[in-house]
Amino acid sequence: MAEPRTGPFGPSPAALAAITRVPDLSAAPDPHSARLREALAQRYALPPEAFVVGPGTASLLHHLVARTAASGGGETVYSDPSFHLYASLTRDYGLTGRAVPLRAYRHDLPALTGAVCDRTRIVLLDSPHNITGTTASLPEVIALAETVPDSAVVVLDNVYGEFQNDVIDRWFGELVECGAPIVVCRSFSKAHRLFGLRVGYMIGAPALLETLGPIVLRYDVGTLTQAAAAASLADHATVEANRYLVADARRRLAAVLTNAGIAFVPSESASILINVGPAANQLAYWLTGVGCSLRSPSTSGVPAGHIQLFIDSADTPARVARALSDVREPHQS
């Protein structure tokens, strides 16, 4: 794996260069992101028809839920808490949501399976979990998918998947070939660091995407975005360096928290959830003061007494250590 960089990590230099080489912004974008889908097909050794590209995974989820609602409604199943969009889209499109509490910060797969019924249309599963950073194994996801009705789909929201200890990319081909009712969400916002360009994709069996997947409008993904995303896919070194930086900072941050006696959830994502009880709001204040990115207990989805710390720099562990020192010795500078 590539050596870590210091400071903030960022997008591929090749992606930034590709943006500057776009010759004519007055020309229409590739209407269906065909070139980017070809690049994804090469990256994963799958047919282009196994991909739907859209302006961010949130937008793709929006289109998928909208399509489900238009086909006669039904129910969604998801963990609570999870990515906040699951509950809001369910509510906004008039579907019924079945929220299953996490168990020990993890998806309760037996309970999620038990929540599936003949009205289930979408099971939404964020792994790594959007808040806790925990994961569900692929065999567990496949077993869950075997219980859903024929008209339903399991969404494996894997946007933080590049940061997992065991990257599951090598299994996507088998998921597509066996036709399992599973679509995988991936993003260029996380490991590729192209959040501002808004581009994501779903992977699934072509027949599944055609009947149950999101419907993306022509020209939804702009020319600059398509060019940058395709270039980033080809720049393995930068993505690997970003992955290394997060994994290394995550390890060092865990050591800082352990030494401070602070409970945390072992994470496979780009954040760590810590449990500090009544001191959460005070510590969130100190962490923000030293430049840490976080979600506080007042933020939707973060449990009371917890803070979700984001790893956005190799310096994140040092910042957290400084904040903890300030809390212990508030009169020292």
mmCIF file with all atom_site columns, C-alpha atoms in Angstrom, residues 17 62 67 73 103 120 131 135 155 183 187 203 205 232 237 249 277 317:
data_model
loop_
_atom_site.group_PDB
_atom_site.id
_atom_site.type_symbol
_atom_site.label_atom_id
_atom_site.label_alt_id
_atom_site.label_comp_id
_atom_site.label_asym_id
_atom_site.label_entity_id
_atom_site.label_seq_id
_atom_site.pdbx_PDB_ins_code
_atom_site.Cartn_x
_atom_site.Cartn_y
_atom_site.Cartn_z
_atom_site.occupancy
_atom_site.B_iso_or_equiv
_atom_site.pdbx_formal_charge
_atom_site.auth_seq_id
_atom_site.auth_comp_id
_atom_site.auth_asym_id
_atom_site.auth_atom_id
_atom_site.pdbx_PDB_model_num
ATOM 1  C CA . ALA A 1 17  ? -5.863  17.798 -14.537 1.00 0.00 ? 17  ALA A CA 1
ATOM 2  C CA . HIS A 1 62  ? -33.765 9.418  -4.034  1.00 0.00 ? 62  HIS A CA 1
ATOM 3  C CA . ARG A 1 67  ? -39.504 4.668  -8.394  1.00 0.00 ? 67  ARG A CA 1
ATOM 4  C CA . GLY A 1 73  ? -45.800 1.983  -2.421  1.00 0.00 ? 73  GLY A CA 1
ATOM 5  C CA . ARG A 1 103 ? -27.550 -4.061 18.731  1.00 0.00 ? 103 ARG A CA 1
ATOM 6  C CA . THR A 1 120 ? -41.168 -4.824 1.856   1.00 0.00 ? 120 THR A CA 1
ATOM 7  C CA . ILE A 1 131 ? -22.368 6.598  12.317  1.00 0.00 ? 131 ILE A CA 1
ATOM 8  C CA . THR A 1 135 ? -19.854 -3.523 9.065   1.00 0.00 ? 135 THR A CA 1
ATOM 9  C CA . VAL A 1 155 ? -29.385 -1.666 -0.985  1.00 0.00 ? 155 VAL A CA 1
ATOM 10 C CA . VAL A 1 183 ? -27.525 -3.182 -5.432  1.00 0.00 ? 183 VAL A CA 1
ATOM 11 C CA . SER A 1 187 ? -19.278 7.091  -4.166  1.00 0.00 ? 187 SER A CA 1
ATOM 12 C CA . ILE A 1 203 ? -23.665 -1.763 -9.032  1.00 0.00 ? 203 ILE A CA 1
ATOM 13 C CA . ALA A 1 205 ? -27.275 -7.248 -12.097 1.00 0.00 ? 205 ALA A CA 1
ATOM 14 C CA . SER A 1 232 ? -9.589  9.194  -10.516 1.00 0.00 ? 232 SER A CA 1
ATOM 15 C CA . ALA A 1 237 ? -1.981  5.300  -6.151  1.00 0.00 ? 237 ALA A CA 1
ATOM 16 C CA . ALA A 1 249 ? -4.983  7.744  11.484  1.00 0.00 ? 249 ALA A CA 1
ATOM 17 C CA . GLY A 1 277 ? -21.589 10.242 28.431  1.00 0.00 ? 277 GLY A CA 1
ATOM 18 C CA . PRO A 1 317 ? -5.281  12.036 16.250  1.00 0.00 ? 317 PRO A CA 1
#
